[in-house]
């Protein structure tokens, strides 16, 4: 049985499973593989680096005849990068972290579905006003960046579903297996956006050490902080958004001393020196609280199939005793 939802009907995909457009790791091969398997693969367009998009867009466009899309950081992208993407005819464009209004009309004038990720209720209202076709409700369990003062996925998703009205909602944050997908559907969502789990696949654009770290990682090892953005010199609006990562030496060094860190001229150089020496990886390991559920590094196609089967099984047996549990 395939799970039919508003998302699958709107975009013509088989499974209500969406690849989170993770900058730097959701490249063309990963997005195409997810789409070929029946999910919606979203390329991680990030801030709209033209050279990266020029390389990865043809890979996803030529790699699947199924619907695919691209995600951008709303606060960082410009109109030129959006046009570069729209020239390839994506089925969807996702905007995250910022006001979608400046880009919404252009996306809606194309054939692409406008997906807007939100982290609080005010962002949800803005997404509805901007004419979002789909809204992603991101809980604070998610890996990578999210709301500094957000809410957990379980209580947040139903609130967004109620506020969004007829607009389909997807759940994001801490979903790493099919049971999480089933839970999202039970909360009223039309599907799930999954990031960390897809980083641990053979097609992800990550160093092998990242995959190993995710397999070995535990939820209690993750932490949401602005420290690593400050020490990397990242331009993220840290007053509103922090990032969840696995443990990191520079996080241990500066935890609770963010103001001092921001004013230390040597801190960033020390970080860069450690990267150059191979003491730390070039990027933090972004990871959500569901990282404990990652035990292998499958292909993205096998993962989509497994997630869908697990979700169907979980919904079939929800609230009932399984045959082997009956007295």
Short mmCIF file of C-alpha atoms in Angstrom, two decimals:
data_model
loop_
_atom_site.label_atom_id
_atom_site.label_comp_id
_atom_site.label_asym_id
_atom_site.label_seq_id
_atom_site.Cartn_x
_atom_site.Cartn_y
_atom_site.Cartn_z
CA UNK A 1 0.00 0.00 0.00
CA UNK A 2 1.31 3.46 -0.88
CA UNK A 3 0.61 6.36 1.46
CA UNK A 4 -1.45 8.92 -0.46
CA UNK A 5 -1.47 12.43 1.02
CA UNK A 6 -1.99 16.00 -0.14
CA UNK A 7 1.74 16.16 -0.82
CA UNK A 8 1.88 13.06 -3.01
CA UNK A 9 -1.15 14.25 -4.98
CA UNK A 10 0.12 17.81 -5.35
CA UNK A 11 3.57 16.85 -6.61
CA UNK A 12 2.90 13.46 -8.14
CA UNK A 13 5.35 11.58 -5.92
CA UNK A 14 4.81 8.08 -4.59
CA UNK A 15 5.86 8.57 -0.97
CA UNK A 16 5.30 11.51 1.42
CA UNK A 17 9.04 11.68 2.08
CA UNK A 18 11.10 14.79 1.30
CA UNK A 19 14.86 15.19 1.33
CA UNK A 20 15.80 18.25 3.38
CA UNK A 21 17.78 20.65 1.15
CA UNK A 22 20.92 20.48 3.27
CA UNK A 23 23.54 22.90 2.01
CA UNK A 24 26.75 21.14 1.09
CA UNK A 25 25.44 17.58 1.41
CA UNK A 26 22.16 17.40 -0.56
CA UNK A 27 23.78 17.46 -3.98
CA UNK A 28 22.40 16.46 -7.35
CA UNK A 29 23.08 12.74 -7.00
CA UNK A 30 21.31 12.51 -3.64
CA UNK A 31 18.32 14.59 -4.74
CA UNK A 32 17.93 12.58 -7.93
CA UNK A 33 18.17 9.26 -6.07
CA UNK A 34 15.46 10.27 -3.60
CA UNK A 35 13.17 11.37 -6.43
CA UNK A 36 13.77 8.22 -8.48
CA UNK A 37 12.81 6.18 -5.43
CA UNK A 38 9.47 7.96 -5.14
CA UNK A 39 10.20 10.75 -2.66
CA UNK A 40 10.85 14.41 -3.37
CA UNK A 41 14.55 15.18 -3.64
CA UNK A 42 15.49 18.78 -2.84
CA UNK A 43 18.89 20.09 -3.87
CA UNK A 44 20.61 22.06 -1.09
CA UNK A 45 20.98 25.42 -2.83
CA UNK A 46 21.96 27.23 0.37
CA UNK A 47 22.86 30.85 -0.31
CA UNK A 48 22.82 30.32 -4.05
CA UNK A 49 26.47 29.72 -4.94
CA UNK A 50 26.41 29.94 -8.75
CA UNK A 51 29.32 27.60 -9.42
CA UNK A 52 27.90 24.93 -7.09
CA UNK A 53 24.48 25.20 -8.70
CA UNK A 54 26.00 25.08 -12.17
CA UNK A 55 27.63 21.79 -11.25
CA UNK A 56 24.79 20.14 -9.31
CA UNK A 57 21.66 21.26 -11.18
CA UNK A 58 22.40 19.23 -14.34
CA UNK A 59 23.09 16.17 -12.18
CA UNK A 60 19.63 16.18 -10.63
CA UNK A 61 17.83 17.37 -13.76
CA UNK A 62 19.42 14.63 -15.89
CA UNK A 63 19.36 12.06 -13.12
CA UNK A 64 15.60 11.63 -12.78
CA UNK A 65 12.37 12.07 -14.70
CA UNK A 66 10.46 12.35 -11.44
CA UNK A 67 9.66 15.60 -9.57
CA UNK A 68 12.60 17.28 -7.81
CA UNK A 69 13.29 20.69 -6.34
CA UNK A 70 15.77 23.08 -4.76
CA UNK A 71 15.93 24.71 -1.34
CA UNK A 72 17.41 28.13 -0.50
CA UNK A 73 18.27 30.13 2.60
CA UNK A 74 15.85 33.02 2.23
CA UNK A 75 18.03 35.50 4.12
CA UNK A 76 21.06 34.82 1.90
CA UNK A 77 19.91 34.03 -1.65
CA UNK A 78 19.44 36.55 -4.47
CA UNK A 79 17.11 36.72 -7.45
CA UNK A 80 19.83 35.68 -9.88
CA UNK A 81 20.35 32.32 -8.21
CA UNK A 82 16.61 31.74 -8.18
CA UNK A 83 16.42 32.41 -11.91
CA UNK A 84 19.33 30.02 -12.48
CA UNK A 85 17.34 27.29 -10.74
CA UNK A 86 14.02 28.06 -12.42
CA UNK A 87 15.65 27.70 -15.82
CA UNK A 88 15.97 23.98 -15.05
CA UNK A 89 12.24 23.57 -14.39
CA UNK A 90 12.15 22.25 -10.82
CA UNK A 91 8.85 20.91 -9.49
CA UNK A 92 9.33 22.77 -6.20
CA UNK A 93 11.36 25.53 -4.59
CA UNK A 94 11.71 25.65 -0.81
CA UNK A 95 12.53 28.82 1.12
CA UNK A 96 13.80 28.65 4.71
CA UNK A 97 14.83 31.11 7.42
CA UNK A 98 13.53 34.51 6.47
CA UNK A 99 10.72 36.40 4.77
CA UNK A 100 9.58 34.50 1.65
CA UNK A 101 7.65 37.45 0.23
CA UNK A 102 10.43 38.88 -2.01
CA UNK A 103 10.69 35.60 -3.92
CA UNK A 104 7.19 34.13 -3.60
CA UNK A 105 5.55 35.78 -6.62
CA UNK A 106 8.36 34.78 -8.97
CA UNK A 107 8.22 31.17 -7.84
CA UNK A 108 4.45 31.07 -8.08
CA UNK A 109 4.59 32.49 -11.63
CA UNK A 110 6.71 29.52 -12.61
CA UNK A 111 5.45 25.95 -12.61
CA UNK A 112 7.17 25.26 -9.29
CA UNK A 113 5.36 24.55 -6.04
CA UNK A 114 6.33 27.08 -3.35
CA UNK A 115 7.40 25.36 -0.12
CA UNK A 116 8.14 27.56 2.90
CA UNK A 117 9.78 26.28 6.07
CA UNK A 118 8.69 27.90 9.33
CA UNK A 119 10.04 27.74 12.88
CA UNK A 120 7.36 29.68 14.77
CA UNK A 121 3.77 30.82 14.40
CA UNK A 122 4.63 34.30 13.11
CA UNK A 123 6.64 32.73 10.29
CA UNK A 124 3.67 30.47 9.62
CA UNK A 125 1.36 33.47 9.19
CA UNK A 126 3.84 35.10 6.83
CA UNK A 127 4.10 31.91 4.79
CA UNK A 128 0.33 31.73 4.41
CA UNK A 129 0.19 35.41 3.43
CA UNK A 130 2.95 34.88 0.88
CA UNK A 131 0.88 32.18 -0.80
CA UNK A 132 2.89 29.10 0.16
CA UNK A 133 1.62 25.93 -1.50
CA UNK A 134 3.23 23.78 1.22
CA UNK A 135 4.51 24.71 4.68
CA UNK A 136 7.24 22.84 6.56
CA UNK A 137 6.96 22.99 10.36
CA UNK A 138 10.48 22.54 11.74
CA UNK A 139 10.90 21.44 15.34
CA UNK A 140 13.99 22.11 17.42
CA UNK A 141 15.11 18.46 17.34
CA UNK A 142 16.34 19.04 13.81
CA UNK A 143 20.00 18.97 12.85
CA UNK A 144 21.62 22.07 11.41
CA UNK A 145 20.01 25.45 11.82
CA UNK A 146 16.68 26.14 13.45
CA UNK A 147 14.92 28.49 15.82
CA UNK A 148 16.79 29.67 18.88
CA UNK A 149 13.48 29.78 20.78
CA UNK A 150 11.47 27.25 18.81
CA UNK A 151 9.26 24.36 19.82
CA UNK A 152 9.61 20.62 19.61
CA UNK A 153 8.14 18.86 16.60
CA UNK A 154 5.39 17.00 18.46
CA UNK A 155 3.55 20.09 19.80
CA UNK A 156 4.57 22.43 16.96
CA UNK A 157 3.25 20.52 13.96
CA UNK A 158 -0.43 20.41 15.02
CA UNK A 159 -0.35 24.15 15.75
CA UNK A 160 0.96 24.86 12.27
CA UNK A 161 -1.57 22.46 10.71
CA UNK A 162 -4.41 24.33 12.42
CA UNK A 163 -3.03 27.76 11.50
CA UNK A 164 -2.25 26.84 7.88
CA UNK A 165 -5.82 25.78 7.16
CA UNK A 166 -6.04 24.23 3.69
CA UNK A 167 -2.29 24.55 3.03
CA UNK A 168 -0.57 21.14 3.38
CA UNK A 169 2.03 20.95 6.16
CA UNK A 170 5.14 18.78 6.35
CA UNK A 171 6.85 17.89 9.62
CA UNK A 172 10.60 18.27 10.14
CA UNK A 173 12.90 17.71 13.11
CA UNK A 174 14.04 14.47 14.72
CA UNK A 175 12.48 12.20 12.07
CA UNK A 176 14.91 9.44 11.15
CA UNK A 177 12.83 6.34 10.46
CA UNK A 178 9.43 5.30 9.17
CA UNK A 179 7.86 5.49 12.61
CA UNK A 180 8.68 9.21 12.60
CA UNK A 181 7.04 9.57 9.19
CA UNK A 182 3.94 7.80 10.52
CA UNK A 183 3.89 10.06 13.56
CA UNK A 184 4.04 13.13 11.31
CA UNK A 185 1.01 11.89 9.38
CA UNK A 186 -0.85 11.19 12.64
CA UNK A 187 -0.21 14.81 13.70
CA UNK A 188 -2.01 16.01 10.59
CA UNK A 189 1.02 16.56 8.36
CA UNK A 190 1.02 15.52 4.72
CA UNK A 191 4.55 14.16 4.90
CA UNK A 192 7.96 14.47 6.48
CA UNK A 193 11.12 16.37 5.62
CA UNK A 194 14.19 14.34 6.61
CA UNK A 195 17.73 15.64 6.80
CA UNK A 196 20.23 13.94 9.11
CA UNK A 197 19.22 10.42 8.06
CA UNK A 198 19.83 11.24 4.40
CA UNK A 199 23.28 12.62 5.22
CA UNK A 200 24.18 9.05 6.13
CA UNK A 201 23.70 7.63 2.63
CA UNK A 202 26.09 6.69 -0.13
CA UNK A 203 25.08 9.62 -2.35
CA UNK A 204 25.42 12.41 0.22
CA UNK A 205 28.09 15.02 -0.51
CA UNK A 206 29.88 14.53 2.80
CA UNK A 207 33.28 13.27 3.83
CA UNK A 208 33.26 9.58 4.89
CA UNK A 209 34.15 10.73 8.40
CA UNK A 210 30.76 12.47 8.62
CA UNK A 211 28.91 9.26 7.83
CA UNK A 212 30.90 7.43 10.48
CA UNK A 213 30.25 10.19 13.02
CA UNK A 214 26.51 9.97 12.37
CA UNK A 215 26.46 6.17 12.75
CA UNK A 216 28.44 6.46 15.99
CA UNK A 217 26.59 9.55 17.26
CA UNK A 218 23.92 9.72 19.93
CA UNK A 219 21.11 12.19 20.48
CA UNK A 220 22.52 13.28 23.82
CA UNK A 221 25.74 14.20 22.02
CA UNK A 222 23.97 16.85 19.93
CA UNK A 223 23.76 20.46 21.03
CA UNK A 224 22.11 23.60 19.68
CA UNK A 225 24.37 26.64 19.85
CA UNK A 226 25.65 29.72 18.01
CA UNK A 227 29.28 29.09 18.97
CA UNK A 228 30.33 27.33 15.78
CA UNK A 229 28.71 29.96 13.56
CA UNK A 230 30.59 32.70 15.41
CA UNK A 231 33.96 30.97 15.35
CA UNK A 232 33.58 30.02 11.66
CA UNK A 233 32.71 33.61 10.76
CA UNK A 234 29.40 32.46 9.29
CA UNK A 235 26.85 35.12 8.37
CA UNK A 236 23.88 33.39 9.94
CA UNK A 237 21.45 35.65 11.86
CA UNK A 238 22.36 34.05 15.17
CA UNK A 239 20.03 36.26 17.18
CA UNK A 240 17.19 34.10 15.84
CA UNK A 241 18.73 30.87 14.55
CA UNK A 242 21.19 28.48 16.20
CA UNK A 243 22.53 25.16 14.91
CA UNK A 244 22.38 21.62 16.27
CA UNK A 245 25.59 19.65 15.78
CA UNK A 246 27.48 16.76 17.25
CA UNK A 247 30.12 17.60 19.83
CA UNK A 248 33.05 19.77 18.73
CA UNK A 249 36.28 20.92 20.43
CA UNK A 250 35.61 24.60 19.76
CA UNK A 251 32.10 24.25 21.12
CA UNK A 252 33.58 22.86 24.34
CA UNK A 253 36.12 25.68 24.41
CA UNK A 254 33.62 28.54 24.03
CA UNK A 255 30.31 27.22 25.39
CA UNK A 256 28.61 29.98 27.39
CA UNK A 257 31.18 32.57 26.32
CA UNK A 258 29.66 33.67 23.02
CA UNK A 259 30.10 37.40 23.66
CA UNK A 260 33.76 36.91 24.51
CA UNK A 261 34.19 34.69 21.45
CA UNK A 262 32.68 37.30 19.13
CA UNK A 263 35.20 39.85 20.39
CA UNK A 264 38.26 37.61 20.23
CA UNK A 265 40.28 38.34 17.05
CA UNK A 266 42.29 35.14 17.37
CA UNK A 267 39.42 32.69 17.79
CA UNK A 268 38.52 32.46 14.11
CA UNK A 269 42.16 32.09 13.10
CA UNK A 270 42.61 29.31 15.64
CA UNK A 271 39.60 27.55 14.13
CA UNK A 272 40.94 27.90 10.60
CA UNK A 273 44.36 26.68 11.72
CA UNK A 274 42.78 23.58 13.27
CA UNK A 275 40.91 22.90 10.01
CA UNK A 276 44.13 23.29 8.01
CA UNK A 277 45.96 20.86 10.29
CA UNK A 278 43.15 18.31 10.10
CA UNK A 279 42.45 18.57 13.81
CA UNK A 280 38.78 19.29 13.11
CA UNK A 281 36.64 18.72 9.97
CA UNK A 282 36.06 21.64 7.57
CA UNK A 283 32.42 21.79 8.64
CA UNK A 284 30.65 20.88 11.89
CA UNK A 285 28.71 17.62 11.79
CA UNK A 286 25.11 18.81 11.61
CA UNK A 287 22.95 16.22 13.35
CA UNK A 288 19.47 16.02 14.84
CA UNK A 289 18.28 14.26 17.96
CA UNK A 290 17.19 11.24 15.92
CA UNK A 291 20.82 10.38 15.12
CA UNK A 292 20.64 7.31 17.41
CA UNK A 293 18.40 5.67 14.81
CA UNK A 294 21.15 5.82 12.18
CA UNK A 295 23.01 2.51 12.18
CA UNK A 296 24.14 2.11 8.56
CA UNK A 297 24.97 3.94 5.33
CA UNK A 298 22.47 2.69 2.73
CA UNK A 299 21.77 4.02 -0.72
CA UNK A 300 19.18 6.78 -0.77
CA UNK A 301 16.83 4.60 -2.84
CA UNK A 302 16.95 1.79 -0.29
CA UNK A 303 16.40 4.30 2.49
CA UNK A 304 13.30 5.80 0.87
CA UNK A 305 11.86 2.33 0.33
CA UNK A 306 12.57 1.34 3.94
CA UNK A 307 11.12 4.57 5.36
CA UNK A 308 7.92 4.13 3.36
CA UNK A 309 7.52 0.48 4.38
CA UNK A 310 8.19 1.26 8.04
CA UNK A 311 5.66 4.10 7.98
CA UNK A 312 2.97 1.92 6.43
CA UNK A 313 3.64 -0.81 8.98
CA UNK A 314 3.55 1.64 11.89
CA UNK A 315 0.23 3.08 10.76
CA UNK A 316 -1.23 -0.39 10.20
CA UNK A 317 -0.45 -1.47 13.74
CA UNK A 318 -0.90 1.83 15.58
CA UNK A 319 -3.11 1.31 18.61
CA UNK A 320 -3.32 -2.45 18.09
CA UNK A 321 -1.42 -5.41 19.46
CA UNK A 322 0.92 -6.96 16.93
CA UNK A 323 0.36 -10.68 16.31
CA UNK A 324 3.43 -11.67 18.33
CA UNK A 325 2.28 -9.53 21.29
CA UNK A 326 -1.16 -11.04 21.68
CA UNK A 327 -1.78 -13.29 24.69
#
